[in-house]
mmCIF file with all atom_site columns, C-alpha atoms in Angstrom:
data_model
loop_
_atom_site.group_PDB
_atom_site.id
_atom_site.type_symbol
_atom_site.label_atom_id
_atom_site.label_alt_id
_atom_site.label_comp_id
_atom_site.label_asym_id
_atom_site.label_entity_id
_atom_site.label_seq_id
_atom_site.pdbx_PDB_ins_code
_atom_site.Cartn_x
_atom_site.Cartn_y
_atom_site.Cartn_z
_atom_site.occupancy
_atom_site.B_iso_or_equiv
_atom_site.pdbx_formal_charge
_atom_site.auth_seq_id
_atom_site.auth_comp_id
_atom_site.auth_asym_id
_atom_site.auth_atom_id
_atom_site.pdbx_PDB_model_num
ATOM 1   C CA . MET A 1 1   ? 61.210 -13.150 65.042 1.00 0.00 ? 1   MET A CA 1
ATOM 2   C CA . ALA A 1 2   ? 58.902 -15.495 63.147 1.00 0.00 ? 2   ALA A CA 1
ATOM 3   C CA . ARG A 1 3   ? 60.783 -14.896 59.906 1.00 0.00 ? 3   ARG A CA 1
ATOM 4   C CA . LYS A 1 4   ? 64.107 -15.444 61.598 1.00 0.00 ? 4   LYS A CA 1
ATOM 5   C CA . SER A 1 5   ? 63.063 -18.696 63.289 1.00 0.00 ? 5   SER A CA 1
ATOM 6   C CA . TYR A 1 6   ? 61.573 -19.972 60.042 1.00 0.00 ? 6   TYR A CA 1
ATOM 7   C CA . ALA A 1 7   ? 64.706 -19.077 58.077 1.00 0.00 ? 7   ALA A CA 1
ATOM 8   C CA . LEU A 1 8   ? 66.896 -20.861 60.657 1.00 0.00 ? 8   LEU A CA 1
ATOM 9   C CA . MET A 1 9   ? 65.110 -24.178 60.189 1.00 0.00 ? 9   MET A CA 1
ATOM 10  C CA . THR A 1 10  ? 67.534 -26.833 58.999 1.00 0.00 ? 10  THR A CA 1
ATOM 11  C CA . GLN A 1 11  ? 65.129 -27.893 56.267 1.00 0.00 ? 11  GLN A CA 1
ATOM 12  C CA . PRO A 1 12  ? 62.397 -25.364 55.486 1.00 0.00 ? 12  PRO A CA 1
ATOM 13  C CA . PRO A 1 13  ? 59.487 -26.983 53.655 1.00 0.00 ? 13  PRO A CA 1
ATOM 14  C CA . ALA A 1 14  ? 59.665 -27.207 49.899 1.00 0.00 ? 14  ALA A CA 1
ATOM 15  C CA . SER A 1 15  ? 57.529 -24.796 47.913 1.00 0.00 ? 15  SER A CA 1
ATOM 16  C CA . GLY A 1 16  ? 53.863 -25.672 48.181 1.00 0.00 ? 16  GLY A CA 1
ATOM 17  C CA . SER A 1 17  ? 54.267 -27.872 51.257 1.00 0.00 ? 17  SER A CA 1
ATOM 18  C CA . SER A 1 18  ? 53.363 -27.316 54.864 1.00 0.00 ? 18  SER A CA 1
ATOM 19  C CA . LEU A 1 19  ? 55.188 -27.918 58.122 1.00 0.00 ? 19  LEU A CA 1
ATOM 20  C CA . LEU A 1 20  ? 52.046 -29.739 59.161 1.00 0.00 ? 20  LEU A CA 1
ATOM 21  C CA . GLY A 1 21  ? 52.643 -32.443 56.585 1.00 0.00 ? 21  GLY A CA 1
ATOM 22  C CA . PRO A 1 22  ? 50.974 -33.503 53.360 1.00 0.00 ? 22  PRO A CA 1
ATOM 23  C CA . THR A 1 23  ? 47.317 -33.235 52.557 1.00 0.00 ? 23  THR A CA 1
ATOM 24  C CA . GLU A 1 24  ? 45.189 -35.939 50.987 1.00 0.00 ? 24  GLU A CA 1
ATOM 25  C CA . PRO A 1 25  ? 44.361 -35.226 48.229 1.00 0.00 ? 25  PRO A CA 1
ATOM 26  C CA . ALA A 1 26  ? 47.626 -33.358 47.555 1.00 0.00 ? 26  ALA A CA 1
ATOM 27  C CA . GLU A 1 27  ? 45.917 -30.623 45.511 1.00 0.00 ? 27  GLU A CA 1
ATOM 28  C CA . CYS A 1 28  ? 44.261 -29.387 48.729 1.00 0.00 ? 28  CYS A CA 1
ATOM 29  C CA . ASN A 1 29  ? 47.641 -28.263 50.107 1.00 0.00 ? 29  ASN A CA 1
ATOM 30  C CA . VAL A 1 30  ? 46.850 -24.784 48.740 1.00 0.00 ? 30  VAL A CA 1
ATOM 31  C CA . PHE A 1 31  ? 44.613 -24.409 51.808 1.00 0.00 ? 31  PHE A CA 1
ATOM 32  C CA . HIS A 1 32  ? 47.693 -24.409 54.084 1.00 0.00 ? 32  HIS A CA 1
ATOM 33  C CA . ARG A 1 33  ? 48.169 -22.528 57.307 1.00 0.00 ? 33  ARG A CA 1
ATOM 34  C CA . SER A 1 34  ? 49.927 -19.416 56.170 1.00 0.00 ? 34  SER A CA 1
ATOM 35  C CA . TRP A 1 35  ? 52.091 -18.924 59.247 1.00 0.00 ? 35  TRP A CA 1
ATOM 36  C CA . GLN A 1 36  ? 53.761 -22.203 58.300 1.00 0.00 ? 36  GLN A CA 1
ATOM 37  C CA . HIS A 1 37  ? 54.899 -21.719 54.736 1.00 0.00 ? 37  HIS A CA 1
ATOM 38  C CA . GLU A 1 38  ? 57.567 -20.112 52.618 1.00 0.00 ? 38  GLU A CA 1
ATOM 39  C CA . ALA A 1 39  ? 55.799 -16.739 52.235 1.00 0.00 ? 39  ALA A CA 1
ATOM 40  C CA . GLN A 1 40  ? 57.395 -15.822 55.544 1.00 0.00 ? 40  GLN A CA 1
ATOM 41  C CA . LEU A 1 41  ? 60.749 -15.887 53.766 1.00 0.00 ? 41  LEU A CA 1
ATOM 42  C CA . ASP A 1 42  ? 59.615 -13.530 50.992 1.00 0.00 ? 42  ASP A CA 1
ATOM 43  C CA . LEU A 1 43  ? 61.158 -10.257 52.107 1.00 0.00 ? 43  LEU A CA 1
ATOM 44  C CA . SER A 1 44  ? 59.129 -8.344  49.494 1.00 0.00 ? 44  SER A CA 1
ATOM 45  C CA . MET A 1 45  ? 56.034 -8.964  51.649 1.00 0.00 ? 45  MET A CA 1
ATOM 46  C CA . GLY A 1 46  ? 55.341 -7.079  54.829 1.00 0.00 ? 46  GLY A CA 1
ATOM 47  C CA . PHE A 1 47  ? 54.727 -9.676  57.512 1.00 0.00 ? 47  PHE A CA 1
ATOM 48  C CA . ALA A 1 48  ? 53.508 -9.594  61.124 1.00 0.00 ? 48  ALA A CA 1
ATOM 49  C CA . LEU A 1 49  ? 52.187 -12.067 63.690 1.00 0.00 ? 49  LEU A CA 1
ATOM 50  C CA . GLY A 1 50  ? 49.883 -11.300 66.576 1.00 0.00 ? 50  GLY A CA 1
ATOM 51  C CA . GLU A 1 51  ? 47.484 -12.793 69.067 1.00 0.00 ? 51  GLU A CA 1
ATOM 52  C CA . VAL A 1 52  ? 44.256 -11.944 70.830 1.00 0.00 ? 52  VAL A CA 1
ATOM 53  C CA . SER A 1 53  ? 44.094 -13.752 74.157 1.00 0.00 ? 53  SER A CA 1
ATOM 54  C CA . ASN A 1 54  ? 41.882 -14.191 77.231 1.00 0.00 ? 54  ASN A CA 1
ATOM 55  C CA . LEU A 1 55  ? 38.811 -15.071 75.214 1.00 0.00 ? 55  LEU A CA 1
ATOM 56  C CA . GLY A 1 56  ? 35.915 -17.278 76.187 1.00 0.00 ? 56  GLY A CA 1
ATOM 57  C CA . ASP A 1 57  ? 34.222 -18.150 79.441 1.00 0.00 ? 57  ASP A CA 1
ATOM 58  C CA . HIS A 1 58  ? 37.419 -19.296 81.151 1.00 0.00 ? 58  HIS A CA 1
ATOM 59  C CA . GLY A 1 59  ? 39.607 -16.450 79.875 1.00 0.00 ? 59  GLY A CA 1
ATOM 60  C CA . VAL A 1 60  ? 42.276 -18.699 78.369 1.00 0.00 ? 60  VAL A CA 1
ATOM 61  C CA . GLY A 1 61  ? 41.252 -18.796 74.713 1.00 0.00 ? 61  GLY A CA 1
ATOM 62  C CA . MET A 1 62  ? 43.597 -17.386 72.093 1.00 0.00 ? 62  MET A CA 1
ATOM 63  C CA . ILE A 1 63  ? 43.393 -16.453 68.417 1.00 0.00 ? 63  ILE A CA 1
ATOM 64  C CA . LEU A 1 64  ? 46.672 -16.308 66.529 1.00 0.00 ? 64  LEU A CA 1
ATOM 65  C CA . PHE A 1 65  ? 46.829 -14.266 63.357 1.00 0.00 ? 65  PHE A CA 1
ATOM 66  C CA . ASP A 1 66  ? 49.264 -13.260 60.705 1.00 0.00 ? 66  ASP A CA 1
ATOM 67  C CA . VAL A 1 67  ? 49.055 -10.373 58.301 1.00 0.00 ? 67  VAL A CA 1
ATOM 68  C CA . ARG A 1 68  ? 50.932 -9.978  55.055 1.00 0.00 ? 68  ARG A CA 1
ATOM 69  C CA . SER A 1 69  ? 51.030 -6.913  52.870 1.00 0.00 ? 69  SER A CA 1
ATOM 70  C CA . ALA A 1 70  ? 52.178 -6.957  49.262 1.00 0.00 ? 70  ALA A CA 1
ATOM 71  C CA . PRO A 1 71  ? 50.789 -6.247  45.799 1.00 0.00 ? 71  PRO A CA 1
ATOM 72  C CA . ARG A 1 72  ? 47.413 -7.935  45.413 1.00 0.00 ? 72  ARG A CA 1
ATOM 73  C CA . ASP A 1 73  ? 48.585 -10.393 42.726 1.00 0.00 ? 73  ASP A CA 1
ATOM 74  C CA . THR A 1 74  ? 51.475 -11.542 44.919 1.00 0.00 ? 74  THR A CA 1
ATOM 75  C CA . LEU A 1 75  ? 49.152 -12.201 47.854 1.00 0.00 ? 75  LEU A CA 1
ATOM 76  C CA . ALA A 1 76  ? 46.537 -13.875 45.686 1.00 0.00 ? 76  ALA A CA 1
ATOM 77  C CA . LYS A 1 77  ? 49.154 -16.294 44.321 1.00 0.00 ? 77  LYS A CA 1
ATOM 78  C CA . ALA A 1 78  ? 50.680 -16.999 47.743 1.00 0.00 ? 78  ALA A CA 1
ATOM 79  C CA . ASP A 1 79  ? 47.478 -17.434 49.774 1.00 0.00 ? 79  ASP A CA 1
ATOM 80  C CA . PHE A 1 80  ? 44.477 -17.701 47.454 1.00 0.00 ? 80  PHE A CA 1
ATOM 81  C CA . ASP A 1 81  ? 45.701 -19.626 44.405 1.00 0.00 ? 81  ASP A CA 1
ATOM 82  C CA . TYR A 1 82  ? 42.636 -21.821 44.009 1.00 0.00 ? 82  TYR A CA 1
ATOM 83  C CA . SER A 1 83  ? 39.525 -21.981 41.882 1.00 0.00 ? 83  SER A CA 1
ATOM 84  C CA . GLN A 1 84  ? 35.970 -22.431 43.136 1.00 0.00 ? 84  GLN A CA 1
ATOM 85  C CA . GLU A 1 85  ? 36.092 -25.924 41.603 1.00 0.00 ? 85  GLU A CA 1
ATOM 86  C CA . LEU A 1 86  ? 39.151 -26.810 43.710 1.00 0.00 ? 86  LEU A CA 1
ATOM 87  C CA . MET A 1 87  ? 37.463 -25.398 46.797 1.00 0.00 ? 87  MET A CA 1
ATOM 88  C CA . ALA A 1 88  ? 34.482 -27.673 46.127 1.00 0.00 ? 88  ALA A CA 1
ATOM 89  C CA . ARG A 1 89  ? 36.744 -30.718 45.582 1.00 0.00 ? 89  ARG A CA 1
ATOM 90  C CA . CYS A 1 90  ? 38.606 -29.908 48.822 1.00 0.00 ? 90  CYS A CA 1
ATOM 91  C CA . ALA A 1 91  ? 35.471 -29.340 50.901 1.00 0.00 ? 91  ALA A CA 1
ATOM 92  C CA . THR A 1 92  ? 36.930 -31.977 53.225 1.00 0.00 ? 92  THR A CA 1
ATOM 93  C CA . PHE A 1 93  ? 40.471 -33.317 53.186 1.00 0.00 ? 93  PHE A CA 1
ATOM 94  C CA . ASP A 1 94  ? 43.012 -34.845 55.543 1.00 0.00 ? 94  ASP A CA 1
ATOM 95  C CA . GLN A 1 95  ? 46.270 -33.371 56.763 1.00 0.00 ? 95  GLN A CA 1
ATOM 96  C CA . THR A 1 96  ? 49.001 -35.329 58.519 1.00 0.00 ? 96  THR A CA 1
ATOM 97  C CA . VAL A 1 97  ? 50.553 -33.807 61.623 1.00 0.00 ? 97  VAL A CA 1
ATOM 98  C CA . THR A 1 98  ? 53.697 -35.267 63.135 1.00 0.00 ? 98  THR A CA 1
ATOM 99  C CA . GLY A 1 99  ? 53.705 -35.033 66.902 1.00 0.00 ? 99  GLY A CA 1
ATOM 100 C CA . ALA A 1 100 ? 55.472 -36.620 69.839 1.00 0.00 ? 100 ALA A CA 1
ATOM 101 C CA . THR A 1 101 ? 53.423 -39.791 69.428 1.00 0.00 ? 101 THR A CA 1
ATOM 102 C CA . GLY A 1 102 ? 54.007 -39.992 65.669 1.00 0.00 ? 102 GLY A CA 1
ATOM 103 C CA . PRO A 1 103 ? 51.951 -38.976 62.645 1.00 0.00 ? 103 PRO A CA 1
ATOM 104 C CA . GLN A 1 104 ? 48.265 -38.260 63.126 1.00 0.00 ? 104 GLN A CA 1
ATOM 105 C CA . LYS A 1 105 ? 45.615 -37.382 60.566 1.00 0.00 ? 105 LYS A CA 1
ATOM 106 C CA . PHE A 1 106 ? 43.380 -34.378 61.048 1.00 0.00 ? 106 PHE A CA 1
ATOM 107 C CA . ALA A 1 107 ? 40.241 -33.840 58.976 1.00 0.00 ? 107 ALA A CA 1
ATOM 108 C CA . ILE A 1 108 ? 39.952 -30.333 57.541 1.00 0.00 ? 108 ILE A CA 1
ATOM 109 C CA . GLN A 1 109 ? 36.619 -28.943 56.354 1.00 0.00 ? 109 GLN A CA 1
ATOM 110 C CA . LEU A 1 110 ? 36.409 -25.775 54.268 1.00 0.00 ? 110 LEU A CA 1
ATOM 111 C CA . LEU A 1 111 ? 33.557 -23.469 55.173 1.00 0.00 ? 111 LEU A CA 1
ATOM 112 C CA . PRO A 1 112 ? 32.214 -20.386 53.398 1.00 0.00 ? 112 PRO A CA 1
ATOM 113 C CA . GLY A 1 113 ? 33.903 -17.223 54.578 1.00 0.00 ? 113 GLY A CA 1
ATOM 114 C CA . PRO A 1 114 ? 32.210 -14.017 55.634 1.00 0.00 ? 114 PRO A CA 1
ATOM 115 C CA . ASP A 1 115 ? 31.502 -11.303 53.105 1.00 0.00 ? 115 ASP A CA 1
ATOM 116 C CA . ILE A 1 116 ? 34.732 -9.447  53.895 1.00 0.00 ? 116 ILE A CA 1
ATOM 117 C CA . GLY A 1 117 ? 37.323 -8.485  51.298 1.00 0.00 ? 117 GLY A CA 1
ATOM 118 C CA . GLU A 1 118 ? 37.652 -10.103 47.886 1.00 0.00 ? 118 GLU A CA 1
ATOM 119 C CA . LYS A 1 119 ? 38.058 -13.736 48.969 1.00 0.00 ? 119 LYS A CA 1
ATOM 120 C CA . ALA A 1 120 ? 37.480 -15.430 52.293 1.00 0.00 ? 120 ALA A CA 1
ATOM 121 C CA . TYR A 1 121 ? 37.082 -18.927 53.626 1.00 0.00 ? 121 TYR A CA 1
ATOM 122 C CA . ALA A 1 122 ? 36.970 -20.587 57.021 1.00 0.00 ? 122 ALA A CA 1
ATOM 123 C CA . THR A 1 123 ? 38.275 -23.966 58.139 1.00 0.00 ? 123 THR A CA 1
ATOM 124 C CA . ARG A 1 124 ? 37.255 -26.467 60.777 1.00 0.00 ? 124 ARG A CA 1
ATOM 125 C CA . GLN A 1 125 ? 39.842 -28.971 61.982 1.00 0.00 ? 125 GLN A CA 1
ATOM 126 C CA . SER A 1 126 ? 38.922 -32.186 63.774 1.00 0.00 ? 126 SER A CA 1
ATOM 127 C CA . PHE A 1 127 ? 40.701 -35.220 65.152 1.00 0.00 ? 127 PHE A CA 1
ATOM 128 C CA . ASN A 1 128 ? 38.852 -38.482 65.792 1.00 0.00 ? 128 ASN A CA 1
ATOM 129 C CA . GLY A 1 129 ? 35.558 -36.666 65.241 1.00 0.00 ? 129 GLY A CA 1
ATOM 130 C CA . ASN A 1 130 ? 36.251 -33.906 67.789 1.00 0.00 ? 130 ASN A CA 1
ATOM 131 C CA . ILE A 1 131 ? 36.599 -30.320 66.596 1.00 0.00 ? 131 ILE A CA 1
ATOM 132 C CA . THR A 1 132 ? 40.038 -29.060 67.646 1.00 0.00 ? 132 THR A CA 1
ATOM 133 C CA . GLY A 1 133 ? 40.327 -25.730 65.848 1.00 0.00 ? 133 GLY A CA 1
ATOM 134 C CA . VAL A 1 134 ? 38.934 -23.235 63.385 1.00 0.00 ? 134 VAL A CA 1
ATOM 135 C CA . GLY A 1 135 ? 40.520 -20.718 61.061 1.00 0.00 ? 135 GLY A CA 1
ATOM 136 C CA . LEU A 1 136 ? 39.689 -17.797 58.804 1.00 0.00 ? 136 LEU A CA 1
ATOM 137 C CA . ARG A 1 137 ? 41.607 -16.417 55.822 1.00 0.00 ? 137 ARG A CA 1
ATOM 138 C CA . VAL A 1 138 ? 40.708 -13.131 54.076 1.00 0.00 ? 138 VAL A CA 1
ATOM 139 C CA . LEU A 1 139 ? 42.191 -11.330 51.057 1.00 0.00 ? 139 LEU A CA 1
ATOM 140 C CA . ALA A 1 140 ? 41.454 -7.610  50.746 1.00 0.00 ? 140 ALA A CA 1
ATOM 141 C CA . GLY A 1 141 ? 43.514 -5.696  48.200 1.00 0.00 ? 141 GLY A CA 1
ATOM 142 C CA . THR A 1 142 ? 47.092 -5.586  49.413 1.00 0.00 ? 142 THR A CA 1
ATOM 143 C CA . VAL A 1 143 ? 46.387 -7.341  52.741 1.00 0.00 ? 143 VAL A CA 1
ATOM 144 C CA . SER A 1 144 ? 46.138 -11.053 53.505 1.00 0.00 ? 144 SER A CA 1
ATOM 145 C CA . LEU A 1 145 ? 44.876 -11.899 56.987 1.00 0.00 ? 145 LEU A CA 1
ATOM 146 C CA . ASP A 1 146 ? 44.933 -15.411 58.413 1.00 0.00 ? 146 ASP A CA 1
ATOM 147 C CA . MET A 1 147 ? 43.656 -16.421 61.854 1.00 0.00 ? 147 MET A CA 1
ATOM 148 C CA . GLY A 1 148 ? 43.379 -19.632 63.789 1.00 0.00 ? 148 GLY A CA 1
ATOM 149 C CA . ALA A 1 149 ? 42.083 -20.749 67.188 1.00 0.00 ? 149 ALA A CA 1
ATOM 150 C CA . ASN A 1 150 ? 42.073 -23.977 69.131 1.00 0.00 ? 150 ASN A CA 1
ATOM 151 C CA . THR A 1 151 ? 38.599 -24.744 70.343 1.00 0.00 ? 151 THR A CA 1
ATOM 152 C CA . GLY A 1 152 ? 37.474 -26.551 73.462 1.00 0.00 ? 152 GLY A CA 1
ATOM 153 C CA . MET A 1 153 ? 36.875 -25.538 77.047 1.00 0.00 ? 153 MET A CA 1
ATOM 154 C CA . ALA A 1 154 ? 37.959 -21.902 76.696 1.00 0.00 ? 154 ALA A CA 1
ATOM 155 C CA . ILE A 1 155 ? 36.278 -20.896 73.455 1.00 0.00 ? 155 ILE A CA 1
ATOM 156 C CA . SER A 1 156 ? 33.730 -22.636 71.263 1.00 0.00 ? 156 SER A CA 1
ATOM 157 C CA . GLU A 1 157 ? 33.892 -22.923 67.486 1.00 0.00 ? 157 GLU A CA 1
ATOM 158 C CA . ASP A 1 158 ? 31.099 -20.376 67.074 1.00 0.00 ? 158 ASP A CA 1
ATOM 159 C CA . GLU A 1 159 ? 32.719 -17.920 69.498 1.00 0.00 ? 159 GLU A CA 1
ATOM 160 C CA . ALA A 1 160 ? 36.101 -18.224 67.783 1.00 0.00 ? 160 ALA A CA 1
ATOM 161 C CA . LEU A 1 161 ? 34.668 -17.716 64.289 1.00 0.00 ? 161 LEU A CA 1
ATOM 162 C CA . SER A 1 162 ? 32.588 -14.765 65.468 1.00 0.00 ? 162 SER A CA 1
ATOM 163 C CA . VAL A 1 163 ? 35.598 -13.047 67.041 1.00 0.00 ? 163 VAL A CA 1
ATOM 164 C CA . MET A 1 164 ? 37.764 -13.783 63.986 1.00 0.00 ? 164 MET A CA 1
ATOM 165 C CA . LYS A 1 165 ? 35.141 -12.289 61.663 1.00 0.00 ? 165 LYS A CA 1
ATOM 166 C CA . GLN A 1 166 ? 34.960 -9.177  63.833 1.00 0.00 ? 166 GLN A CA 1
ATOM 167 C CA . ILE A 1 167 ? 38.762 -8.823  63.920 1.00 0.00 ? 167 ILE A CA 1
ATOM 168 C CA . ALA A 1 168 ? 39.008 -9.328  60.149 1.00 0.00 ? 168 ALA A CA 1
ATOM 169 C CA . LYS A 1 169 ? 36.333 -6.748  59.414 1.00 0.00 ? 169 LYS A CA 1
ATOM 170 C CA . GLU A 1 170 ? 37.886 -4.156  61.733 1.00 0.00 ? 170 GLU A CA 1
ATOM 171 C CA . PHE A 1 171 ? 41.391 -4.834  60.421 1.00 0.00 ? 171 PHE A CA 1
ATOM 172 C CA . ILE A 1 172 ? 40.367 -4.644  56.745 1.00 0.00 ? 172 ILE A CA 1
ATOM 173 C CA . ASP A 1 173 ? 38.299 -1.486  57.366 1.00 0.00 ? 173 ASP A CA 1
ATOM 174 C CA . ALA A 1 174 ? 41.266 0.159   59.138 1.00 0.00 ? 174 ALA A CA 1
ATOM 175 C CA . ALA A 1 175 ? 43.639 -0.824  56.319 1.00 0.00 ? 175 ALA A CA 1
ATOM 176 C CA . ARG A 1 176 ? 41.277 0.656   53.709 1.00 0.00 ? 176 ARG A CA 1
ATOM 177 C CA . ASN A 1 177 ? 41.042 3.918   55.623 1.00 0.00 ? 177 ASN A CA 1
ATOM 178 C CA . GLN A 1 178 ? 44.811 4.436   55.792 1.00 0.00 ? 178 GLN A CA 1
#
């Protein structure tokens, strides 16, 4: 369903861009949210979306995730096409989001990822100084896993990252044992 809805968009984003809008600096766009880019249209990749819900003290937290499966080089180019130098230069960057009230800038901070898979990094998103979400992306062989959670009343940043790390580890371990 996600592929179909993405393919039906009147103007899918150009290669290397995000539905969320441009990043500043532009070279940081490689750290996109994977469920919002053209890899969904690549039928050579296996693709699935999922969610883990009812997290946190109030039982309303949710982690969305997508999984892609393809040859390692294909995944590395689609989701992890960055150098350590670029990661350092993009330690913090802005991303424009167009909403009902017009464009808004979110600050994105790259964080070290857990020691899972071959490459991993986490993100922290904030708006006007308030943390609004976190994410985790992991590459392990022929699997790319990307997760994101809104933070706030239901689930804290630490809780969300902890659960995402646990999910990633279990998912990658299960994929290796297949």
